[in-house]
XYZ file of C-alpha atoms in Angstrom:
98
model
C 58.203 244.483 -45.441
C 55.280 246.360 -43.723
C 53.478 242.322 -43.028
C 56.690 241.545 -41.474
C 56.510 244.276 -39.036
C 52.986 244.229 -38.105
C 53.324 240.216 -37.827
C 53.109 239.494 -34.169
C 55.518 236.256 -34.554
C 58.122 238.473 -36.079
C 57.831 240.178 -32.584
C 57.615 237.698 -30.491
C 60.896 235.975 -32.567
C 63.015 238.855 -31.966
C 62.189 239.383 -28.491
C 62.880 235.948 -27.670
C 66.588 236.143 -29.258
C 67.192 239.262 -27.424
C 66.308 237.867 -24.598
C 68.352 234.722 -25.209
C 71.250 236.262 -26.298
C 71.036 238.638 -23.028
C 71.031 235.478 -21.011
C 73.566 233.716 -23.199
C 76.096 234.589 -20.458
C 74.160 233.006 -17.202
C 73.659 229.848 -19.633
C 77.263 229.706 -20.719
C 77.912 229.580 -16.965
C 75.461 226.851 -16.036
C 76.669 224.535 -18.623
C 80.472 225.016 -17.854
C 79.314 224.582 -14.205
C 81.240 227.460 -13.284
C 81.616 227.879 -9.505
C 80.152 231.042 -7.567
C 77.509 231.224 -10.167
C 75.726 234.289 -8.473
C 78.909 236.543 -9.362
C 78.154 235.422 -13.165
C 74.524 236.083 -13.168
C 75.470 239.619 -11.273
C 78.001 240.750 -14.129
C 75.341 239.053 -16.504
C 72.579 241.779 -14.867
C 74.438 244.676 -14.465
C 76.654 244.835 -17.711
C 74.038 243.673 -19.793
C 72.309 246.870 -20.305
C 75.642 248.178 -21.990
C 76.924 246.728 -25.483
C 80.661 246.584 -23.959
C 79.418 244.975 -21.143
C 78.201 242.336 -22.566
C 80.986 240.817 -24.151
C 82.881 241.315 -20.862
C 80.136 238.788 -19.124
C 80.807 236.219 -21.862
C 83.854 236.182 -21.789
C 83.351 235.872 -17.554
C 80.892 233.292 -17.903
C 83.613 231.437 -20.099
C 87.105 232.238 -18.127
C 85.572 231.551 -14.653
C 86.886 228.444 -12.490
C 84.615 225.316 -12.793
C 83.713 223.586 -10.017
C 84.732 220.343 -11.650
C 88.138 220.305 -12.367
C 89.141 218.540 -16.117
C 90.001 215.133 -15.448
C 94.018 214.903 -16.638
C 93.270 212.625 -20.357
C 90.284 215.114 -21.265
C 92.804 217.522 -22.604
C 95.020 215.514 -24.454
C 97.627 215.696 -21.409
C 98.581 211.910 -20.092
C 97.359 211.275 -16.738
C 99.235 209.447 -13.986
C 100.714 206.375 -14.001
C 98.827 203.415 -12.364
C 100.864 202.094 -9.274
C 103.218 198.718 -10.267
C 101.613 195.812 -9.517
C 98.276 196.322 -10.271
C 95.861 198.607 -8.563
C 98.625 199.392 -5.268
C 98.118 195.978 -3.749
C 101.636 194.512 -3.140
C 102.112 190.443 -3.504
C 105.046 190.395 -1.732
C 105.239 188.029 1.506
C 102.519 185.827 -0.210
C 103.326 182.301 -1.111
C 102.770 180.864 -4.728
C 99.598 179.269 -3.842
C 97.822 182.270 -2.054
């Protein structure tokens, strides 16, 4: 147990998931492409120094309105009908031949 401690990787490896999972937030965020991303990173800065805080920026970074809405099939819901006749052009007045 003593190697493990004195082993400068071990170190390093810890810091680095602290510091990811301190960030985890911001990232969350980015990915959803969450809009007003400043207010995220803000919350992430300030309430991460507090363990309640923290879960309050997660949860934040995951609630917050995307700038990209869901497109209407990518939840299951059926999207909109497409217009009779074909892509909204209308035939009428045209002869058979046209």
């Amino acid at each position: 147990m003593n190697a493990i401690q004195s082993s400068a990787f071990f170190w390093l490896g810890l810091i680095g998931l602290l510091a990811l999972l301190a960030v985890l937030p911001t990232l969350i965020a980015l990915i959803r492409g969450a809009d007003d991303i400043g207010y995220i990173i803000l919350i992430n800065v300030i309430c991460c120094a507090t363990v309640f805080g923290w879960p309050i920026a997660v949860i934040a970074a995951m609630r917050w309105p995307s700038r990209h809405p869901r497109r209407p099939g990518a939840t299951g819901e059926p999207g909109p009908l497409p217009p009779a006749g074909g892509f909204g052009r209308s035939l009428r007045g045209r002869g058979p031949n046209a």
